[in-house]
CSV table of C-alpha atoms and ligand atoms in Angstrom, one decimal:
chain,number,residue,atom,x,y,z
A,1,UNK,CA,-22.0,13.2,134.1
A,2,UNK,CA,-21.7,15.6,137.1
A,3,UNK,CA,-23.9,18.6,135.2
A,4,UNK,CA,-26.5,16.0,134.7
A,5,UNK,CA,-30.1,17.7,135.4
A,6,UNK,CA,-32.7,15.2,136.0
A,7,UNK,CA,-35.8,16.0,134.1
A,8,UNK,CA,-39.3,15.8,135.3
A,9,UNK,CA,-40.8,17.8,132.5
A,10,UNK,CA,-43.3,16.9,129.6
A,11,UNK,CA,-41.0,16.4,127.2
A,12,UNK,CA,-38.3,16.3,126.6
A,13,UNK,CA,-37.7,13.7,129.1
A,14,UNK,CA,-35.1,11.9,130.6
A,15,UNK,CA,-33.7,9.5,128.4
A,16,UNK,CA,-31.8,6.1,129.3
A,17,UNK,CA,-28.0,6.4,128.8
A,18,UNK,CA,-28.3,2.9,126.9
A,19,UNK,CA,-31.1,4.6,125.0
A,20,UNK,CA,-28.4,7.8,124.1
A,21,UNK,CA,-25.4,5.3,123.0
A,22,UNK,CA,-28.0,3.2,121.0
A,23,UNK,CA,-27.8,6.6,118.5
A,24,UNK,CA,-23.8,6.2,118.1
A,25,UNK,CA,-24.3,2.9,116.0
A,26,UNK,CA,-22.9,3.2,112.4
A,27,UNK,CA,-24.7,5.0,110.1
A,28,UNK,CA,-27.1,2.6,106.9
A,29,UNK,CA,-28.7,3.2,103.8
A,30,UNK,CA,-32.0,4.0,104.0
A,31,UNK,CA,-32.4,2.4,100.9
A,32,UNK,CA,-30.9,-1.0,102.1
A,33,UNK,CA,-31.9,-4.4,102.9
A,34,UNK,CA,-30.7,-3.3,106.6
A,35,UNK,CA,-32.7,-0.2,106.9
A,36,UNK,CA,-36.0,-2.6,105.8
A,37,UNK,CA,-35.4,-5.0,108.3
A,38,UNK,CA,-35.0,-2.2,111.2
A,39,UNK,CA,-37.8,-0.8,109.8
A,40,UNK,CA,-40.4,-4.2,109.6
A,41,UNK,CA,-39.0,-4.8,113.4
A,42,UNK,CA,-39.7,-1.0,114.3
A,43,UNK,CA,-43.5,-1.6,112.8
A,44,UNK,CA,-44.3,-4.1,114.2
A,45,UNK,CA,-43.3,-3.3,117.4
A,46,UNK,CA,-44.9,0.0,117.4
A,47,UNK,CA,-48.3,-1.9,116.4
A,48,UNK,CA,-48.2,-3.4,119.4
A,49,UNK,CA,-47.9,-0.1,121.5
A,50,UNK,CA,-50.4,1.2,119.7
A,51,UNK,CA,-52.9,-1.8,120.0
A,52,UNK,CA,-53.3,-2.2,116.5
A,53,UNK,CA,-53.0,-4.6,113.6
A,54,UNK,CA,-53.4,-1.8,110.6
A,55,UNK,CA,-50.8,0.7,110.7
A,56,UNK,CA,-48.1,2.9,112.5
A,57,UNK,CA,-46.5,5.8,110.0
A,58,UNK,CA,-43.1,7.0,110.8
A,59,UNK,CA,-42.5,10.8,110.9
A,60,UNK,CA,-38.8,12.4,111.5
A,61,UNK,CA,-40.4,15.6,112.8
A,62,UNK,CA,-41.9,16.2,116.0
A,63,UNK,CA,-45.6,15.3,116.8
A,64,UNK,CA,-46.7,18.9,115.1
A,65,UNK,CA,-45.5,17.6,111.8
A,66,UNK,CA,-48.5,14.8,112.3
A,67,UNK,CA,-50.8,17.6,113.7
A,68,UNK,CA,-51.0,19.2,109.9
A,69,UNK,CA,-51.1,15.6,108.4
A,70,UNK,CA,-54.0,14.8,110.2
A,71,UNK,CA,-55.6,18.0,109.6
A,72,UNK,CA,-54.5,17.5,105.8
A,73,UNK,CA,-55.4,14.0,105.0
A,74,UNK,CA,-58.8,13.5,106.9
A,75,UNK,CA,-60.5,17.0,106.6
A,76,UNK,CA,-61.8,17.8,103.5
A,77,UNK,CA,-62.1,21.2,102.1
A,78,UNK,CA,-66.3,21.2,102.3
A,79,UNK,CA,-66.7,24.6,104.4
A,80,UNK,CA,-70.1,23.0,105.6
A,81,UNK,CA,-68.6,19.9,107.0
A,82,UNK,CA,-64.9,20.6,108.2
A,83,UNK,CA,-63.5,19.6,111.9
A,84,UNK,CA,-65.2,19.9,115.3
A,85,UNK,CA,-61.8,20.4,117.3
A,86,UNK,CA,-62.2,20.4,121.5
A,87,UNK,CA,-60.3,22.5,123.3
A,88,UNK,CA,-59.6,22.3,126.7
A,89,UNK,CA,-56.0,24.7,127.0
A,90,UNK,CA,-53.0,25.3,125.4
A,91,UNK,CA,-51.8,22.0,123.1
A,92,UNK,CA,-55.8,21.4,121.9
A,93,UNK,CA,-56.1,24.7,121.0
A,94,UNK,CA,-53.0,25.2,119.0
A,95,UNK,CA,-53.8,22.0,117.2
A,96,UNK,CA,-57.6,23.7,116.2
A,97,UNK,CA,-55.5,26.6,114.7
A,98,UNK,CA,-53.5,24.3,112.9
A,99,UNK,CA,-56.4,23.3,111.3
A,100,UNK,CA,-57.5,26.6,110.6
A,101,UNK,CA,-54.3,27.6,108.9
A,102,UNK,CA,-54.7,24.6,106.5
A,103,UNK,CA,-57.4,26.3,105.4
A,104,UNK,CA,-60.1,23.7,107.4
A,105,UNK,CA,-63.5,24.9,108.4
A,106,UNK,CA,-63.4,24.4,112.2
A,107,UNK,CA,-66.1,24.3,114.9
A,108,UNK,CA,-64.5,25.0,118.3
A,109,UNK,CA,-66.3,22.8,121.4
A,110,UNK,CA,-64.2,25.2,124.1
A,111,UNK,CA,-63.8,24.9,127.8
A,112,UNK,CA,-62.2,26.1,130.3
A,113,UNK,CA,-58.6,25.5,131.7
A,114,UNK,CA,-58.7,23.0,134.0
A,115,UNK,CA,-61.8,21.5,132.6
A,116,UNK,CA,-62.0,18.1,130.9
A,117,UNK,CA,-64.1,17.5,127.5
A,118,UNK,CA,-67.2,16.0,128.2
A,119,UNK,CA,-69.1,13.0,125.8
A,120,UNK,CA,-72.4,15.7,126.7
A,121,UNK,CA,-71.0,18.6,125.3
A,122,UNK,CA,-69.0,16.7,122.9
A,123,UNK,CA,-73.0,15.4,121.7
A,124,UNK,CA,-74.3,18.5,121.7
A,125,UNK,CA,-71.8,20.4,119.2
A,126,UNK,CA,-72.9,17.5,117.0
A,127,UNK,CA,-76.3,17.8,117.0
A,128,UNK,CA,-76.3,21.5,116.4
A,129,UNK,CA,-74.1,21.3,113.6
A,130,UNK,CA,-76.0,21.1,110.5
A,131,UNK,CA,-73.9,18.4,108.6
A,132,UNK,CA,-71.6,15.9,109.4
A,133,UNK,CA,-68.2,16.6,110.6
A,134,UNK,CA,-65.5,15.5,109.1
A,135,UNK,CA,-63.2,15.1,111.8
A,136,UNK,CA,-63.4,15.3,115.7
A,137,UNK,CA,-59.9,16.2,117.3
A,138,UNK,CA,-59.3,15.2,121.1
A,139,UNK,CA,-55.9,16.0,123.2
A,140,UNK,CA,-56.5,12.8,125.0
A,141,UNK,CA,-53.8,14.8,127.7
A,142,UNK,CA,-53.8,17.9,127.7
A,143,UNK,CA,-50.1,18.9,128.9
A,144,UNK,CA,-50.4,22.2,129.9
A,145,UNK,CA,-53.4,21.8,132.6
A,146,UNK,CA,-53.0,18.1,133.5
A,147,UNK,CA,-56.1,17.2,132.2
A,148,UNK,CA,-56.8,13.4,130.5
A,149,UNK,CA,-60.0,13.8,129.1
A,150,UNK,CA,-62.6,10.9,128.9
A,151,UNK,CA,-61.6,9.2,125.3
A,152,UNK,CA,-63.5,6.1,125.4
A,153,UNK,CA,-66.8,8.5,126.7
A,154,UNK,CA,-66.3,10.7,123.9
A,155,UNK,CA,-65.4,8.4,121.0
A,156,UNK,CA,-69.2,6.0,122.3
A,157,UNK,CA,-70.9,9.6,121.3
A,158,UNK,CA,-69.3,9.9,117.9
A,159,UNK,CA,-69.9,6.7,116.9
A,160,UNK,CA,-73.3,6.8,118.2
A,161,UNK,CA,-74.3,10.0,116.7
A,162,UNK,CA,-71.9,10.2,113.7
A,163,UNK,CA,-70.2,7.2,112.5
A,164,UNK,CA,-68.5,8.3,109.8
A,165,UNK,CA,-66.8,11.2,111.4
A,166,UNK,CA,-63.3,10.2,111.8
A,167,UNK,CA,-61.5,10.8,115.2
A,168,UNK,CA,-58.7,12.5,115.1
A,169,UNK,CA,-56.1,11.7,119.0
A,170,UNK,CA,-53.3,13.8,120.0
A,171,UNK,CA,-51.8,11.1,122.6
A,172,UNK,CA,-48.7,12.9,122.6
A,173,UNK,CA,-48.1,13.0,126.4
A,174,UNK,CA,-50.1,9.9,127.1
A,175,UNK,CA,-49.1,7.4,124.5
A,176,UNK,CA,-46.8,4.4,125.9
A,177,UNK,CA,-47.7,5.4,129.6
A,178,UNK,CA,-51.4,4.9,129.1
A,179,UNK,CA,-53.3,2.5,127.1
A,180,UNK,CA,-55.0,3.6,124.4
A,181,UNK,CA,-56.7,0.7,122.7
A,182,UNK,CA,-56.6,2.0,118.6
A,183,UNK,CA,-58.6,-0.7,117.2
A,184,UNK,CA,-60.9,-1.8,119.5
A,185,UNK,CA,-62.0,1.6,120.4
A,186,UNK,CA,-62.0,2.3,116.8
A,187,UNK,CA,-59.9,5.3,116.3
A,188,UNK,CA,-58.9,6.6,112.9
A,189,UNK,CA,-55.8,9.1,113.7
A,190,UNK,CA,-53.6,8.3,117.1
A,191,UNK,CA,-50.3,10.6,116.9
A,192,UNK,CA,-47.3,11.1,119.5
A,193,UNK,CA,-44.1,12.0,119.8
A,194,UNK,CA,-40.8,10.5,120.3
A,195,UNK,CA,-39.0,12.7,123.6
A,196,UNK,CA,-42.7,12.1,125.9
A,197,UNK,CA,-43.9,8.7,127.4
A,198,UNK,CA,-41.7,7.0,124.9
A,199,UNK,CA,-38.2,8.1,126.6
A,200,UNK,CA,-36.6,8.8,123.7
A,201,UNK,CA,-34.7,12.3,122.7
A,202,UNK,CA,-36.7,14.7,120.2
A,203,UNK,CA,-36.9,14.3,116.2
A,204,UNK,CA,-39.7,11.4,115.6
A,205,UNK,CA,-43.6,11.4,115.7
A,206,UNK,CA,-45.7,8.3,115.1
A,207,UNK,CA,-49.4,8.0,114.1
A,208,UNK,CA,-51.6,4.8,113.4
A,209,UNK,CA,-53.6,5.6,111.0
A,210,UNK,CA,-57.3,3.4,110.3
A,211,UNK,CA,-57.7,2.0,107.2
A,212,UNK,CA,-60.8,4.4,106.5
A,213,UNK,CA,-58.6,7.3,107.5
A,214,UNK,CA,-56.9,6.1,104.6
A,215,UNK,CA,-59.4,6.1,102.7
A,216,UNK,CA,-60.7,9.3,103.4
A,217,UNK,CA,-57.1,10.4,102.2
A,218,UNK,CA,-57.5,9.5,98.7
A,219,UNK,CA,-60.7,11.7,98.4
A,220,UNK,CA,-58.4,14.8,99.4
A,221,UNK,CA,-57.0,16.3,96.7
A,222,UNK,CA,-54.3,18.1,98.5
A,223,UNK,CA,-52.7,16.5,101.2
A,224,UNK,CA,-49.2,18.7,101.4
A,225,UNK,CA,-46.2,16.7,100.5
A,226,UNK,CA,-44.1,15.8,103.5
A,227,UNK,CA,-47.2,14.6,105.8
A,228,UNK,CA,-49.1,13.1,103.2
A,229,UNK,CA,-50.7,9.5,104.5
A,230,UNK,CA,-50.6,8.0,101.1
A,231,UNK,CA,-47.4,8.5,100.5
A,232,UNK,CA,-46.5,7.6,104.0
A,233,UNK,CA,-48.3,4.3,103.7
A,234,UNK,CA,-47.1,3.2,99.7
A,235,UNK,CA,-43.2,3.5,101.0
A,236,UNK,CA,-44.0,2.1,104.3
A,237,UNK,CA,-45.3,-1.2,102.6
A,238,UNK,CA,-41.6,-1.4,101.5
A,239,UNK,CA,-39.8,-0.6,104.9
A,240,UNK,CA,-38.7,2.6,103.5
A,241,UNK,CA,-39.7,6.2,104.0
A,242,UNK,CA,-40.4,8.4,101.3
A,243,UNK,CA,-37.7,10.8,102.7
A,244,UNK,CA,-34.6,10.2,104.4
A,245,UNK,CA,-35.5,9.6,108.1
A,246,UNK,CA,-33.9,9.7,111.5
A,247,UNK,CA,-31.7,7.0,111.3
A,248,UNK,CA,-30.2,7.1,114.4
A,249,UNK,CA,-33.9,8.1,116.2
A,250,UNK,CA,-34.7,4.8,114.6
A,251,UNK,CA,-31.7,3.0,116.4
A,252,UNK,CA,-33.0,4.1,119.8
A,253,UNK,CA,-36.3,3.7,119.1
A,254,UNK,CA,-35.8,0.1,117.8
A,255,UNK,CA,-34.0,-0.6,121.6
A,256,UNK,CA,-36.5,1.4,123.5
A,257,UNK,CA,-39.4,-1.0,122.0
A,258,UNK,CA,-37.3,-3.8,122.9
A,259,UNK,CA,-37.4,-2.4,126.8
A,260,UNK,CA,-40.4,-1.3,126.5
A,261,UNK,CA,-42.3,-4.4,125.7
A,262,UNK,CA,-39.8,-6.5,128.1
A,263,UNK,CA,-40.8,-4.2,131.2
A,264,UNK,CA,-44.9,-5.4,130.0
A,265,UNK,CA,-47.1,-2.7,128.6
A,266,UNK,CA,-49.8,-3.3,131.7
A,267,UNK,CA,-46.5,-2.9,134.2
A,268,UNK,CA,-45.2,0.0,132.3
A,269,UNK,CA,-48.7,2.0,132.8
A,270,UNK,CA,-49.6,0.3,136.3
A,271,UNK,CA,-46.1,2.4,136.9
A,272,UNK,CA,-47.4,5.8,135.2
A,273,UNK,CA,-50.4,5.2,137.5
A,274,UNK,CA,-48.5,4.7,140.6
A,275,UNK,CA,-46.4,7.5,140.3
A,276,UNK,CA,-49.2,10.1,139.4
A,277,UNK,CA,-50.7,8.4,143.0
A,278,UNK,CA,-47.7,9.1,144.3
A,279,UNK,CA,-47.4,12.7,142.6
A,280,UNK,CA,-51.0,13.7,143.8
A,281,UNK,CA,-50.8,12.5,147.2
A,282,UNK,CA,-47.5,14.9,147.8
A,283,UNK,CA,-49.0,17.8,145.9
A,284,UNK,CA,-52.3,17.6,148.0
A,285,UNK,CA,-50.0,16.8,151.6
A,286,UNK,CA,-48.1,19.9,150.9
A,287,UNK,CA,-51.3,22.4,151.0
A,288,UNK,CA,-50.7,22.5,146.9
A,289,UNK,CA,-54.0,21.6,144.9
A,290,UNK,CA,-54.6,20.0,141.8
A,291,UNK,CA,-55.4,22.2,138.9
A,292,UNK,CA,-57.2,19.2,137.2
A,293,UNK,CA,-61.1,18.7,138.1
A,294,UNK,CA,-61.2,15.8,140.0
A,295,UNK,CA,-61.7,12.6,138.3
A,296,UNK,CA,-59.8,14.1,135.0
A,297,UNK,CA,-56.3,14.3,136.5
A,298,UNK,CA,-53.7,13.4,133.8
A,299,UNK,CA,-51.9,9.8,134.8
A,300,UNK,CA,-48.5,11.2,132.7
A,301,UNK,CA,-48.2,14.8,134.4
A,302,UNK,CA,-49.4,16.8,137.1
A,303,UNK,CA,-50.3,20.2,137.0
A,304,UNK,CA,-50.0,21.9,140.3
A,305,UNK,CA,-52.1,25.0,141.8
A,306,UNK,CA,-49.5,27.2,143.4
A,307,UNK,CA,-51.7,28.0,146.3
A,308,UNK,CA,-49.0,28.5,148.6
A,309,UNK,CA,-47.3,31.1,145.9
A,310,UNK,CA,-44.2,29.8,146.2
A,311,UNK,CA,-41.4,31.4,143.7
A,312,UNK,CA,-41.6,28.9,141.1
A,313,UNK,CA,-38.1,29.7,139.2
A,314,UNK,CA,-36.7,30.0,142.6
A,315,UNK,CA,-37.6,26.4,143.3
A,316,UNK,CA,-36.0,25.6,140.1
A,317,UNK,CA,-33.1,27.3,140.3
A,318,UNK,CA,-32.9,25.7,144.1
A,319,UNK,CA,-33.5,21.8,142.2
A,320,UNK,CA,-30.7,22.7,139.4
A,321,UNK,CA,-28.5,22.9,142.4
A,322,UNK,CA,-29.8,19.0,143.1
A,323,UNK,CA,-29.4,17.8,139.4
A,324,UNK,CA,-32.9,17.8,138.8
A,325,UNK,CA,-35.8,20.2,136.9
A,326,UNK,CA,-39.6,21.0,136.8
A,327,UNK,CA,-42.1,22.6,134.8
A,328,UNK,CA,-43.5,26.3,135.4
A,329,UNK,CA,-47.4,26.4,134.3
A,330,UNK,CA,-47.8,26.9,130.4
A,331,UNK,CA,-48.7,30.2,129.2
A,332,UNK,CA,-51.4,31.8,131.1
A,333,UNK,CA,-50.8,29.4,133.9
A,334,UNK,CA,-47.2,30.5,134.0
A,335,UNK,CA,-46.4,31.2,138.0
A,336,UNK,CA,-50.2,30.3,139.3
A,337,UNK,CA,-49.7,26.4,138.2
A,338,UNK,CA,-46.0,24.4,138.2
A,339,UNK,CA,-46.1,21.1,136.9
A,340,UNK,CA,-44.2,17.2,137.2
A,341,UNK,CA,-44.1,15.3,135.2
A,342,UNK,CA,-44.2,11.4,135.7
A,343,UNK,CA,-43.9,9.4,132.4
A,344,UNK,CA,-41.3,7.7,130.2
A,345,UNK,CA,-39.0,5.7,131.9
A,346,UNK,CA,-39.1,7.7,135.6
A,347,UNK,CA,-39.1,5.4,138.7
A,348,UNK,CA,-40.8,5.7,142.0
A,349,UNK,CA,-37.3,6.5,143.6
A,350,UNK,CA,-37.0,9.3,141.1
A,351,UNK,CA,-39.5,11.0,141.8
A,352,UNK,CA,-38.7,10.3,146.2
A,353,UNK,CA,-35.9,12.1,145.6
A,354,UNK,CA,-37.4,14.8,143.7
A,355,UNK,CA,-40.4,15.5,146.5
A,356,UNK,CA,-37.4,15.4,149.3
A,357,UNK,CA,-35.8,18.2,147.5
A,358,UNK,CA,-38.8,20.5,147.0
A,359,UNK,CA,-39.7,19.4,150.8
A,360,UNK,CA,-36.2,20.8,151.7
A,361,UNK,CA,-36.4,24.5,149.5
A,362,UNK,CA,-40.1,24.7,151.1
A,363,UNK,CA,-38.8,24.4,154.0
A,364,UNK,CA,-36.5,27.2,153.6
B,1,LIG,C1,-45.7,18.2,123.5
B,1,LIG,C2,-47.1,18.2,123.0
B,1,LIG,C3,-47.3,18.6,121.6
B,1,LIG,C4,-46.3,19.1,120.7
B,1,LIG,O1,-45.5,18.0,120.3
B,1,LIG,P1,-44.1,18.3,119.6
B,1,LIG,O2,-43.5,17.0,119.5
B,1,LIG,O3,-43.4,19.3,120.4
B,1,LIG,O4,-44.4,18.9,118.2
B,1,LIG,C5,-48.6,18.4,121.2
B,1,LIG,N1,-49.6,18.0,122.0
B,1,LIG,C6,-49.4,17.7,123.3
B,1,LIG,C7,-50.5,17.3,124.1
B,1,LIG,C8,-48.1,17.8,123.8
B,1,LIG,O5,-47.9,17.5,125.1
């Protein structure tokens, strides 16, 4: 493929050619003995990248689609309890109005861009609220400032202060290149997407869900139709999905595990680690900062301070000439930040030759 570009943006990724041609396979029933057994060997692989021995639902939509379940299925409609939702830029801040437009009372625990979330603010909007909350919701990484915030930190606090507050994890551009341990750090809601640190293309979202998020379901009268947990969870029991699902998605996603899993889970995220090493130490060599507060920076993508004001979508249009592709900042960080990103299935060598070619358009 000559007019291949090379992605090094959060999502989609690059995917695997193997990974592609796994989607031609012959179509199934997804009401078929077939269909079950891809299903059972999907679960239980996911389980184990999601560390836990309850539950992985399968969504064909992208991780928003698990955004409003979440928000649907473990926040009740109690204006005085409602969801204390942390916002640190772009992704955690859409995800608190998703809330809000599913008619959820939300408490916003703001700060700024750049910023991580930490456990002593994170106590704080808990002891000033009058009542329990709910639900806490936490970008663990928060794609468009290249922030990982402190999840282990923040979910001691809730459990400390407020143990029967469920917490809520977007690990959409962390999941499968960092470990996040579901049941023993005893999360209720973990959700990602398919076309992130998975390497597959768009179209599926998984979540594991805790058995008391599950039970918190059942005391919510309404849950919406498509995302709804319950209904997730009483098909999944089966191997099937209440709807007709991403058969194909599935395909890939069966194979991916299958690499995934034989490449090691502590290798695969020793490698996300290396190469945001590697990321940081070229950003910081070429007089670029990190937008990130130290000690926060994201081990899945880095966001860049353009402090040399470089012509961002002139670089790009420069790498598209090399078969390969960045990220502009997000939003209000559009132009002033740029960002890599370094998940999925990316390799040390791809990202060499990516820093050689930014080295050669800086250098004019
Ligand atoms: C990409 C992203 C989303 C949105 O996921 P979709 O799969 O595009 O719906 C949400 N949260 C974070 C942190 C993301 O990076």
């Amino acid at each position: 493929m000559s007019n291949h570009i090379k992605l090094f943006i959060p999502g989609p990724v690059e995917v695997r050619e193997s990974i592609l041609q796994a989607q031609t396979a012959p179509m199934i029933g997804h009401r078929g003995k077939a269909f079950e057994t891809l299903y059972n060997r999907i679960h239980e692989k996911l389980c184990r990248v999601f560390f836990t021995n309850q539950r992985v639902l399968l969504s064909t939509s992208s991780g928003t689609g698990l955004w409003e379940g979440a928000a649907r299925n473990c926040v009740s409609d109690d204006p005085t309890r409602g969801v204390l939702a942390t916002v640190c830029g772009a992704f955690s801040a859409r995800w608190a109005d998703v809330f809000e437009m599913n008619g959820k009372a939300v408490t916003r625990l703001t700060v700024e861009q750049g910023c991580a979330i930490k456990p002593e603010r994170v106590r704080q909007a808990i002891l000033e609220h009058p009542a329990p909350f709910d639900a806490i919701a936490i970008v663990h990484n928060e794609t468009s400032t290249g922030v990982m915030n402190p999840l282990a930190e923040i979910v001691a606090v809730v459990k400390e202060l407020s143990p029967d507050t469920l917490i809520l994890v977007d690990a959409v551009s962390s999941l499968g290149g960092v470990k996040i341990d579901f049941d023993g750090l005893g999360l209720d809601v973990v959700l990602t997407s398919s076309q992130k640190c998975f390497g597959l293309p768009p179209g599926l979202a998984f979540a594991a869900v805790s058995d008391r998020a599950l039970e918190r379901a059942k005391t919510i009268k309404n849950r919406g139709y498509y995302f709804d947990f319950i209904e997730l969870e009483k098909f999944r029991l089966k191997n099937h999905t209440p709807a007709t699902p991403a058969i194909s998605l599935m395909f890939a996603l069966d194979k991916q595990l299958d690499d995934m899993l034989a490449e090691g889970l502590d290798a695969r995220f020793a490698r996300h680690a290396r190469m945001a090493a590697m990321t940081h130490e070229w950003v910081r060599s070429r007089g670029f900062g990190l937008f990130a507060e130290p000690g926060y920076e994201s081990l899945t993508v880095t966001c860049a301070s353009n402090t040399r004001n470089i012509d961002v979508s002139a670089l790009n249009k420069y790498l598209a000439t090399q078969g390969l592709h960045i990220s502009d900042g997000y939003g209000s960080l559009k132009g002033t930040t740029f960002r890599i990103a370094h998940m999925a299935d990316l390799t040390d060598a791809d990202l060499s030759e990516l820093f050689a070619a930014i080295d050669r358009f800086l250098a004019g």
